[in-house]
Tab-separated table of C-alpha atoms in Angstrom:
chain	number	residue	atom	x	y	z
A	1208	UNK	CA	0.000	0.000	0.000
A	1209	UNK	CA	2.848	2.364	0.882
A	1210	UNK	CA	4.614	1.669	-2.394
A	1211	UNK	CA	1.350	2.197	-4.238
A	1212	UNK	CA	0.865	5.560	-2.578
A	1213	UNK	CA	4.432	6.564	-3.425
A	1214	UNK	CA	3.863	5.603	-7.052
A	1215	UNK	CA	0.676	7.670	-7.262
A	1216	UNK	CA	2.302	10.688	-5.631
A	1217	UNK	CA	5.270	10.392	-7.996
A	1218	UNK	CA	2.943	10.323	-10.996
A	1219	UNK	CA	1.053	13.400	-9.819
A	1220	UNK	CA	4.246	15.275	-9.052
A	1221	UNK	CA	5.710	14.526	-12.461
A	1222	UNK	CA	2.856	16.381	-14.129
A	1223	UNK	CA	3.209	19.515	-12.032
A	1224	UNK	CA	5.883	21.638	-13.598
A	1225	UNK	CA	5.423	25.103	-15.057
A	1226	UNK	CA	8.689	26.966	-14.381
A	1227	UNK	CA	12.098	26.438	-15.899
A	1228	UNK	CA	14.443	26.197	-12.938
A	1229	UNK	CA	17.228	24.001	-11.751
A	1230	UNK	CA	15.250	22.842	-8.751
A	1231	UNK	CA	12.263	21.904	-10.917
A	1232	UNK	CA	14.262	19.817	-13.376
A	1233	UNK	CA	16.306	18.188	-10.643
A	1234	UNK	CA	13.012	17.393	-8.941
A	1235	UNK	CA	11.649	15.761	-12.072
A	1236	UNK	CA	14.810	13.683	-12.392
A	1237	UNK	CA	14.602	12.682	-8.727
A	1238	UNK	CA	10.945	11.686	-9.019
A	1239	UNK	CA	11.627	9.622	-12.113
A	1240	UNK	CA	14.399	7.868	-10.216
A	1241	UNK	CA	12.030	7.294	-7.291
A	1242	UNK	CA	9.356	5.907	-9.609
A	1243	UNK	CA	11.904	3.589	-11.198
A	1244	UNK	CA	13.043	2.297	-7.802
A	1245	UNK	CA	9.458	1.848	-6.625
A	1246	UNK	CA	8.280	0.020	-9.730
A	1247	UNK	CA	11.374	-2.193	-9.744
A	1248	UNK	CA	10.250	-3.466	-6.353
A	1249	UNK	CA	6.589	-3.630	-7.394
A	1250	UNK	CA	6.543	-4.058	-11.197
A	1251	UNK	CA	2.829	-4.931	-11.292
A	1252	UNK	CA	2.120	-1.530	-9.785
A	1253	UNK	CA	3.758	0.115	-12.789
A	1254	UNK	CA	1.735	-2.095	-15.098
A	1255	UNK	CA	-1.540	-1.169	-13.427
A	1256	UNK	CA	-0.812	2.539	-13.931
A	1257	UNK	CA	0.377	2.220	-17.539
A	1258	UNK	CA	-2.531	-0.011	-18.567
A	1259	UNK	CA	-5.176	2.513	-17.473
A	1260	UNK	CA	-6.263	4.448	-20.527
A	1261	UNK	CA	-5.420	8.113	-19.961
A	1262	UNK	CA	-3.758	7.436	-16.588
A	1263	UNK	CA	-1.816	10.252	-14.981
A	1264	UNK	CA	1.436	8.303	-15.113
A	1265	UNK	CA	1.138	7.391	-18.797
A	1266	UNK	CA	0.042	10.914	-19.736
A	1267	UNK	CA	3.017	12.373	-17.893
A	1268	UNK	CA	5.558	10.001	-19.430
A	1269	UNK	CA	4.245	10.706	-22.924
A	1270	UNK	CA	4.398	14.445	-22.262
A	1271	UNK	CA	8.022	14.175	-21.125
A	1272	UNK	CA	8.864	12.652	-24.528
A	1273	UNK	CA	6.846	15.183	-26.513
A	1274	UNK	CA	8.692	17.488	-28.947
A	1275	UNK	CA	7.318	20.591	-27.217
A	1276	UNK	CA	8.616	19.635	-23.779
A	1277	UNK	CA	11.983	18.438	-25.080
A	1278	UNK	CA	12.446	21.630	-27.069
A	1279	UNK	CA	11.567	23.695	-24.004
A	1280	UNK	CA	13.991	21.738	-21.839
A	1281	UNK	CA	16.766	21.958	-24.434
A	1282	UNK	CA	16.505	25.756	-24.438
A	1283	UNK	CA	17.138	26.074	-20.702
A	1284	UNK	CA	20.595	26.456	-19.162
A	1285	UNK	CA	20.155	23.010	-17.634
A	1286	UNK	CA	18.948	21.169	-20.727
A	1287	UNK	CA	22.213	19.442	-21.572
A	1288	UNK	CA	22.389	18.074	-18.040
A	1289	UNK	CA	18.801	17.005	-17.446
A	1290	UNK	CA	17.420	16.110	-20.870
A	1291	UNK	CA	19.296	12.771	-21.241
A	1292	UNK	CA	18.394	11.818	-17.673
A	1293	UNK	CA	14.706	12.535	-18.215
A	1294	UNK	CA	14.493	10.848	-21.633
A	1295	UNK	CA	16.288	7.662	-20.608
A	1296	UNK	CA	14.329	7.414	-17.334
A	1297	UNK	CA	11.032	7.710	-19.221
A	1298	UNK	CA	12.154	4.966	-21.609
A	1299	UNK	CA	13.056	2.719	-18.669
A	1300	UNK	CA	9.559	3.113	-17.249
A	1301	UNK	CA	7.903	2.514	-20.617
A	1302	UNK	CA	9.886	-0.724	-20.988
A	1303	UNK	CA	8.186	-2.344	-17.976
A	1304	UNK	CA	5.200	-3.790	-19.916
A	1305	UNK	CA	7.577	-5.503	-22.345
A	1306	UNK	CA	9.671	-7.045	-19.585
A	1307	UNK	CA	6.737	-8.604	-17.729
A	1308	UNK	CA	4.330	-11.434	-18.430
A	1309	UNK	CA	1.457	-9.190	-19.494
A	1310	UNK	CA	-2.077	-10.178	-20.442
A	1311	UNK	CA	-2.508	-9.796	-24.201
A	1312	UNK	CA	-5.498	-7.458	-23.883
A	1313	UNK	CA	-3.626	-5.184	-21.478
A	1314	UNK	CA	-0.650	-5.034	-23.819
A	1315	UNK	CA	-2.902	-4.136	-26.741
A	1316	UNK	CA	-4.287	-1.248	-24.732
A	1317	UNK	CA	-0.822	0.011	-23.776
A	1318	UNK	CA	0.344	-0.184	-27.387
A	1319	UNK	CA	-2.736	1.742	-28.504
A	1320	UNK	CA	-2.014	4.473	-25.973
A	1321	UNK	CA	1.599	4.754	-27.129
A	1322	UNK	CA	0.544	4.661	-30.777
A	1323	UNK	CA	-1.985	7.465	-30.382
A	1324	UNK	CA	0.687	9.696	-28.865
A	1325	UNK	CA	3.204	8.846	-31.626
A	1326	UNK	CA	5.746	7.714	-29.069
A	1327	UNK	CA	7.690	5.802	-31.760
A	1328	UNK	CA	8.223	9.011	-33.725
A	1329	UNK	CA	9.136	10.908	-30.554
A	1330	UNK	CA	11.715	8.288	-29.594
A	1331	UNK	CA	13.466	8.692	-32.926
A	1332	UNK	CA	13.469	12.479	-32.569
A	1333	UNK	CA	14.865	12.217	-29.032
A	1334	UNK	CA	17.719	10.005	-30.178
A	1335	UNK	CA	18.500	12.076	-33.241
A	1336	UNK	CA	18.409	15.557	-31.731
A	1337	UNK	CA	18.909	15.355	-27.977
A	1338	UNK	CA	20.876	12.310	-26.823
A	1339	UNK	CA	24.567	11.439	-27.172
A	1340	UNK	CA	25.196	8.176	-29.017
A	1341	UNK	CA	26.212	6.462	-25.797
A	1342	UNK	CA	22.664	6.898	-24.433
A	1343	UNK	CA	20.447	6.010	-27.416
A	1344	UNK	CA	20.641	2.236	-26.956
A	1345	UNK	CA	17.566	1.940	-24.721
A	1346	UNK	CA	15.327	4.331	-26.738
A	1347	UNK	CA	16.260	2.566	-30.011
A	1348	UNK	CA	15.551	-0.805	-28.389
A	1349	UNK	CA	12.124	0.435	-27.243
A	1350	UNK	CA	11.427	1.918	-30.682
A	1351	UNK	CA	12.340	-1.394	-32.312
A	1352	UNK	CA	10.055	-3.318	-29.966
A	1353	UNK	CA	7.135	-0.987	-30.669
A	1354	UNK	CA	7.663	-1.178	-34.443
A	1355	UNK	CA	7.873	-4.976	-34.399
A	1356	UNK	CA	4.628	-5.247	-32.457
A	1357	UNK	CA	2.551	-2.463	-34.019
A	1358	UNK	CA	2.322	-1.637	-37.750
A	1359	UNK	CA	1.293	1.936	-36.962
A	1360	UNK	CA	4.436	2.463	-34.892
A	1361	UNK	CA	6.481	1.137	-37.820
A	1362	UNK	CA	4.793	3.631	-40.145
A	1363	UNK	CA	5.486	6.417	-37.654
A	1364	UNK	CA	9.180	5.516	-37.754
A	1365	UNK	CA	9.290	5.513	-41.564
A	1366	UNK	CA	7.262	8.716	-41.858
A	1367	UNK	CA	9.556	10.473	-39.402
A	1368	UNK	CA	12.571	9.518	-41.493
A	1369	UNK	CA	10.822	10.708	-44.662
A	1370	UNK	CA	9.867	14.025	-43.055
A	1371	UNK	CA	13.400	14.861	-41.942
A	1372	UNK	CA	15.869	12.781	-43.978
A	1373	UNK	CA	18.777	15.249	-43.818
A	1374	UNK	CA	18.865	14.988	-40.037
A	1375	UNK	CA	17.782	11.414	-39.402
A	1376	UNK	CA	19.587	9.450	-42.120
A	1377	UNK	CA	23.039	10.691	-40.997
A	1378	UNK	CA	22.095	9.762	-37.421
A	1379	UNK	CA	21.037	6.251	-38.470
A	1380	UNK	CA	24.295	5.913	-40.404
A	1381	UNK	CA	26.269	6.716	-37.268
A	1382	UNK	CA	24.261	4.127	-35.321
A	1383	UNK	CA	24.903	1.439	-37.932
A	1384	UNK	CA	28.648	2.029	-37.819
A	1385	UNK	CA	28.891	2.525	-34.061
A	1386	UNK	CA	31.033	0.357	-31.794
A	1387	UNK	CA	27.915	-0.613	-29.807
A	1388	UNK	CA	26.868	-4.048	-31.172
A	1389	UNK	CA	23.528	-4.214	-29.344
A	1390	UNK	CA	22.543	-0.811	-30.686
A	1391	UNK	CA	23.554	-1.728	-34.231
A	1392	UNK	CA	21.734	-5.070	-33.974
A	1393	UNK	CA	18.501	-3.428	-32.843
A	1394	UNK	CA	18.582	-0.945	-35.713
A	1395	UNK	CA	19.268	-3.737	-38.205
A	1396	UNK	CA	16.246	-5.632	-36.845
A	1397	UNK	CA	14.125	-2.513	-37.267
A	1398	UNK	CA	15.328	-1.988	-40.837
A	1399	UNK	CA	14.829	-5.662	-41.735
A	1400	UNK	CA	11.267	-5.565	-40.422
A	1401	UNK	CA	10.668	-2.412	-42.458
A	1402	UNK	CA	11.936	-4.152	-45.599
A	1403	UNK	CA	9.872	-7.253	-44.861
A	1404	UNK	CA	6.564	-5.497	-44.203
A	1405	UNK	CA	6.425	-2.256	-46.189
A	1406	UNK	CA	6.269	-1.672	-49.935
A	1407	UNK	CA	9.440	-0.961	-51.944
A	1408	UNK	CA	8.505	2.721	-52.183
A	1409	UNK	CA	9.342	3.105	-48.488
A	1410	UNK	CA	12.765	1.467	-48.632
A	1411	UNK	CA	14.959	3.955	-50.471
A	1412	UNK	CA	16.404	5.328	-47.230
A	1413	UNK	CA	17.642	1.849	-46.264
A	1414	UNK	CA	19.403	1.552	-49.616
A	1415	UNK	CA	20.969	4.956	-48.949
A	1416	UNK	CA	22.143	3.867	-45.506
A	1417	UNK	CA	23.865	0.764	-46.876
A	1418	UNK	CA	25.388	2.513	-49.897
A	1419	UNK	CA	26.808	5.466	-47.992
A	1420	UNK	CA	27.066	9.040	-49.193
A	1421	UNK	CA	29.561	8.119	-51.932
A	1422	UNK	CA	27.633	4.960	-52.981
A	1423	UNK	CA	30.702	2.817	-52.373
A	1424	UNK	CA	28.693	0.555	-50.033
A	1425	UNK	CA	31.289	1.035	-47.342
A	1426	UNK	CA	28.663	0.763	-44.553
A	1427	UNK	CA	27.379	-2.534	-45.946
A	1428	UNK	CA	30.904	-3.891	-46.345
A	1429	UNK	CA	31.690	-2.977	-42.751
A	1430	UNK	CA	28.536	-4.646	-41.437
A	1431	UNK	CA	29.111	-7.845	-43.428
A	1432	UNK	CA	32.585	-8.085	-41.913
A	1433	UNK	CA	31.543	-7.102	-38.378
A	1434	UNK	CA	33.226	-9.090	-35.566
A	1435	UNK	CA	29.882	-9.667	-33.787
A	1436	UNK	CA	27.886	-12.662	-35.013
A	1437	UNK	CA	24.532	-11.003	-34.300
A	1438	UNK	CA	25.402	-7.972	-36.414
A	1439	UNK	CA	26.512	-10.104	-39.365
A	1440	UNK	CA	23.428	-12.323	-39.113
A	1441	UNK	CA	21.026	-9.398	-39.049
A	1442	UNK	CA	22.848	-7.669	-41.901
A	1443	UNK	CA	22.433	-10.742	-44.097
A	1444	UNK	CA	18.796	-10.964	-43.031
A	1445	UNK	CA	18.234	-7.344	-44.020
A	1446	UNK	CA	19.872	-8.006	-47.398
A	1447	UNK	CA	17.625	-11.007	-47.929
A	1448	UNK	CA	14.497	-8.889	-47.566
A	1449	UNK	CA	15.878	-6.021	-49.646
A	1450	UNK	CA	16.928	-8.302	-52.486
A	1451	UNK	CA	13.293	-9.265	-53.002
A	1452	UNK	CA	12.619	-5.719	-54.217
A	1453	UNK	CA	15.760	-3.685	-54.849
A	1454	UNK	CA	17.128	-3.687	-58.382
A	1455	UNK	CA	19.708	-1.139	-57.237
A	1456	UNK	CA	21.112	-3.584	-54.699
A	1457	UNK	CA	21.215	-6.376	-57.267
A	1458	UNK	CA	23.091	-4.023	-59.571
A	1459	UNK	CA	25.532	-3.138	-56.802
A	1460	UNK	CA	26.314	-6.822	-56.202
A	1461	UNK	CA	27.207	-7.042	-59.872
A	1462	UNK	CA	29.148	-3.783	-60.250
A	1463	UNK	CA	30.766	-3.095	-56.861
A	1464	UNK	CA	34.098	-4.881	-56.619
A	1465	UNK	CA	34.168	-7.540	-53.917
A	1466	UNK	CA	30.623	-6.950	-52.653
A	1467	UNK	CA	29.212	-10.221	-53.988
A	1468	UNK	CA	32.168	-12.103	-52.492
A	1469	UNK	CA	31.310	-10.637	-49.089
A	1470	UNK	CA	27.736	-11.828	-49.511
A	1471	UNK	CA	28.868	-15.346	-50.399
A	1472	UNK	CA	31.387	-15.408	-47.561
A	1473	UNK	CA	28.519	-15.708	-45.101
A	1474	UNK	CA	27.622	-19.145	-46.476
A	1475	UNK	CA	30.712	-20.560	-44.780
A	1476	UNK	CA	30.460	-18.582	-41.545
A	1477	UNK	CA	31.134	-20.483	-38.337
A	1478	UNK	CA	27.964	-19.108	-36.737
A	1479	UNK	CA	24.773	-20.968	-37.769
A	1480	UNK	CA	22.610	-17.843	-37.498
A	1481	UNK	CA	24.877	-16.112	-40.004
A	1482	UNK	CA	24.804	-19.103	-42.367
A	1483	UNK	CA	21.036	-19.200	-42.196
A	1484	UNK	CA	20.647	-15.492	-42.973
A	1485	UNK	CA	23.294	-15.605	-45.702
A	1486	UNK	CA	21.648	-18.573	-47.430
A	1487	UNK	CA	18.337	-16.714	-47.287
A	1488	UNK	CA	19.948	-13.625	-48.847
A	1489	UNK	CA	21.702	-15.543	-51.624
A	1490	UNK	CA	18.499	-17.441	-52.384
A	1491	UNK	CA	16.628	-14.176	-52.875
A	1492	UNK	CA	19.469	-12.792	-54.982
A	1493	UNK	CA	19.166	-15.894	-57.163
A	1494	UNK	CA	15.411	-15.538	-57.678
A	1495	UNK	CA	14.923	-13.903	-61.088
A	1496	UNK	CA	18.540	-12.761	-60.843
A	1497	UNK	CA	18.711	-11.423	-64.389
A	1498	UNK	CA	22.180	-10.044	-65.229
A	1499	UNK	CA	23.423	-11.053	-61.786
A	1500	UNK	CA	22.742	-14.739	-62.531
A	1501	UNK	CA	26.095	-15.760	-64.062
A	1502	UNK	CA	28.026	-14.226	-61.171
A	1503	UNK	CA	26.099	-16.423	-58.737
A	1504	UNK	CA	27.794	-19.515	-60.157
A	1505	UNK	CA	30.365	-18.938	-57.412
A	1506	UNK	CA	27.653	-19.662	-54.835
A	1507	UNK	CA	26.918	-23.204	-56.041
A	1508	UNK	CA	29.736	-25.095	-54.237
A	1509	UNK	CA	29.144	-23.366	-50.889
A	1510	UNK	CA	25.388	-23.703	-51.172
A	1511	UNK	CA	25.733	-27.399	-52.021
A	1512	UNK	CA	27.845	-27.881	-48.912
A	1513	UNK	CA	25.049	-26.368	-46.815
A	1514	UNK	CA	22.734	-29.195	-47.916
A	1515	UNK	CA	24.436	-31.218	-45.191
A	1516	UNK	CA	24.146	-28.565	-42.489
A	1517	UNK	CA	22.797	-29.897	-39.171
A	1518	UNK	CA	20.230	-27.080	-38.967
A	1519	UNK	CA	17.063	-27.756	-40.941
A	1520	UNK	CA	16.439	-24.059	-41.632
A	1521	UNK	CA	19.820	-23.706	-43.302
A	1522	UNK	CA	19.279	-26.851	-45.398
A	1523	UNK	CA	15.896	-25.550	-46.491
A	1524	UNK	CA	17.326	-22.164	-47.513
A	1525	UNK	CA	20.129	-23.862	-49.420
A	1526	UNK	CA	17.702	-26.154	-51.237
A	1527	UNK	CA	15.507	-23.226	-52.264
A	1528	UNK	CA	18.487	-21.163	-53.405
A	1529	UNK	CA	19.791	-23.980	-55.595
A	1530	UNK	CA	16.332	-24.397	-57.089
A	1531	UNK	CA	16.362	-20.686	-57.951
A	1532	UNK	CA	19.749	-20.952	-59.649
A	1533	UNK	CA	18.694	-23.545	-62.214
A	1534	UNK	CA	16.609	-21.184	-64.398
A	1535	UNK	CA	19.531	-18.711	-64.420
A	1536	UNK	CA	21.516	-20.867	-66.865
A	1537	UNK	CA	23.701	-22.560	-64.255
A	1538	UNK	CA	22.714	-26.121	-65.034
A	1539	UNK	CA	26.286	-27.251	-65.750
A	1540	UNK	CA	27.569	-25.800	-62.473
A	1541	UNK	CA	24.780	-27.575	-60.603
A	1542	UNK	CA	25.635	-30.870	-62.272
A	1543	UNK	CA	29.323	-30.499	-61.410
A	1544	UNK	CA	28.365	-30.300	-57.727
A	1545	UNK	CA	25.907	-33.223	-58.102
A	1546	UNK	CA	23.047	-31.002	-56.962
A	1547	UNK	CA	20.263	-33.071	-58.654
A	1548	UNK	CA	21.454	-36.211	-56.876
A	1549	UNK	CA	21.665	-34.442	-53.528
A	1550	UNK	CA	18.235	-32.885	-53.867
A	1551	UNK	CA	16.688	-36.208	-54.821
A	1552	UNK	CA	18.233	-37.820	-51.744
A	1553	UNK	CA	16.847	-35.035	-49.554
A	1554	UNK	CA	13.390	-35.252	-51.132
A	1555	UNK	CA	13.282	-38.930	-50.266
A	1556	UNK	CA	15.127	-39.019	-46.972
A	1557	UNK	CA	15.580	-35.742	-45.129
A	1558	UNK	CA	14.229	-36.065	-41.576
A	1559	UNK	CA	12.457	-32.684	-41.755
A	1560	UNK	CA	9.243	-32.520	-43.770
A	1561	UNK	CA	9.652	-28.864	-44.755
A	1562	UNK	CA	13.124	-29.612	-46.135
A	1563	UNK	CA	11.771	-32.552	-48.146
A	1564	UNK	CA	9.049	-30.353	-49.568
A	1565	UNK	CA	11.553	-27.618	-50.464
A	1566	UNK	CA	13.675	-30.233	-52.243
A	1567	UNK	CA	10.667	-31.386	-54.293
A	1568	UNK	CA	9.870	-27.796	-55.277
A	1569	UNK	CA	13.513	-27.227	-56.245
A	1570	UNK	CA	13.543	-30.404	-58.361
A	1571	UNK	CA	10.414	-29.251	-60.175
A	1572	UNK	CA	12.226	-26.036	-61.049
A	1573	UNK	CA	15.499	-27.677	-62.043
A	1574	UNK	CA	13.954	-30.376	-64.238
A	1575	UNK	CA	13.142	-27.636	-66.753
A	1576	UNK	CA	16.857	-27.599	-67.613
A	1577	UNK	CA	17.296	-30.386	-70.240
A	1578	UNK	CA	20.667	-31.513	-68.891
A	1579	UNK	CA	19.312	-31.824	-65.347
A	1580	UNK	CA	16.102	-33.480	-66.527
A	1581	UNK	CA	18.179	-36.135	-68.258
A	1582	UNK	CA	20.229	-36.820	-65.134
A	1583	UNK	CA	17.122	-37.123	-62.974
A	1584	UNK	CA	15.591	-39.620	-65.380
A	1585	UNK	CA	18.816	-41.648	-65.408
A	1586	UNK	CA	18.783	-41.690	-61.596
A	1587	UNK	CA	15.330	-43.273	-61.618
A	1588	UNK	CA	13.854	-40.253	-59.884
A	1589	UNK	CA	10.327	-41.133	-60.967
A	1590	UNK	CA	10.516	-44.578	-59.358
A	1591	UNK	CA	12.095	-43.271	-56.144
A	1592	UNK	CA	9.490	-40.577	-55.803
A	1593	UNK	CA	6.749	-43.105	-56.509
A	1594	UNK	CA	7.958	-45.104	-53.506
A	1595	UNK	CA	7.924	-41.917	-51.425
A	1596	UNK	CA	4.386	-41.183	-52.578
A	1597	UNK	CA	3.320	-44.747	-51.772
A	1598	UNK	CA	4.756	-44.383	-48.289
A	1599	UNK	CA	2.656	-41.278	-47.804
A	1600	UNK	CA	-0.456	-43.130	-48.938
A	1601	UNK	CA	0.198	-45.916	-46.410
A	1602	UNK	CA	0.075	-43.502	-43.479
A	1603	UNK	CA	-2.823	-44.142	-41.061
A	1604	UNK	CA	-5.993	-42.298	-42.034
A	1605	UNK	CA	-5.746	-40.271	-38.828
A	1606	UNK	CA	-2.302	-38.921	-39.826
A	1607	UNK	CA	-2.130	-35.624	-41.698
A	1608	UNK	CA	-1.074	-36.035	-45.319
A	1609	UNK	CA	2.267	-34.315	-46.025
A	1610	UNK	CA	1.982	-31.244	-48.220
A	1611	UNK	CA	4.858	-32.691	-50.258
A	1612	UNK	CA	2.567	-35.415	-51.673
A	1613	UNK	CA	1.186	-33.027	-54.306
A	1614	UNK	CA	4.697	-32.079	-55.464
A	1615	UNK	CA	5.630	-35.748	-55.489
A	1616	UNK	CA	2.816	-36.706	-57.843
A	1617	UNK	CA	3.607	-33.871	-60.246
A	1618	UNK	CA	7.296	-34.754	-60.345
A	1619	UNK	CA	6.571	-38.434	-60.954
A	1620	UNK	CA	4.585	-37.423	-64.030
A	1621	UNK	CA	7.190	-34.906	-65.223
A	1622	UNK	CA	10.142	-37.280	-64.807
A	1623	UNK	CA	8.859	-40.342	-66.613
A	1624	UNK	CA	11.446	-41.554	-69.135
A	1625	UNK	CA	9.032	-40.901	-72.007
A	1626	UNK	CA	9.354	-37.207	-71.245
A	1627	UNK	CA	13.090	-37.221	-71.729
A	1628	UNK	CA	14.089	-34.807	-74.513
């Protein structure tokens, strides 16, 4: 009860400031510190305040992040001293709902309250204009969490960048190339989610970030060679999503010396998360690769090696990537690495159903190449797949039928010897 009363008094006190004075701002900082200490001991108390629509605490915290208040504080003689303390303390309090086991309906309400006040946009403005780089890690982490959970918050982030690109893009560039791996990783996650969810028309600023001001792609090169596994993995993941849309990035892989080699280097990375993201990126680069296609011949040996990776997700990415490479005129390279044989073995015997299905889809794509079609027929692929299909049919009626059965039947028909050209 005492802690609850302290929390309520702190919330009321936070809202009561009208004069710009050292004592007032030091009081705000002290009350925020008191609220943080109180809610650390009683985290559910913080949650009860933040989950009340229009609560005094939530209204106060949102006001402390508002552009009008931050501008006012920055203009005072004490702004440089108190503004970072206030902003970071507010972010710490707003992080409580995401650190607790919160009822889904309560969390939806909290997100709606933050969305209506454009807290995501305010966080970006705080980081860009008012905080030193050493103190933006928590606000960027909170911004990333909000954007991942709420499409409106993601749009607020993108719209804020679009409204003030000359200020915000240089700031984001500094964050990407900082020596703070957690900060860089969070921003990469935010950018990857942006590329995954939004239309290509919203992604030009990400291309600009990776290319750098001189379009040498120095930032991207640095991130691909970063010593931290998480940074490399998230960079490859971002590339994978961008390569689904960006012709400029495909062109850069073709024209920028050494850039494609850096992309392919991730296929042999010692960290499985990096290998998984890199195989995803190369697979998307291979899909309708166009002029980039011939250069991707260098990916075939490494991608073939990943077919034996212990992680099913990596095997599946590798299978899909190799299936994408067949239509790009790389049939001979695929045969040299015995890719048709390997894919047929995986279609029939991989322990993971989604990998088997990916192998069947890849074989359907590759059999369009006459040289590969001939090899598959000579391997008796139709008969082997018929046995696989029969095994599926013999499953108990109560068992779900594998989705791969449809691909199996189509391949059996396509790979009959009479179809050999």
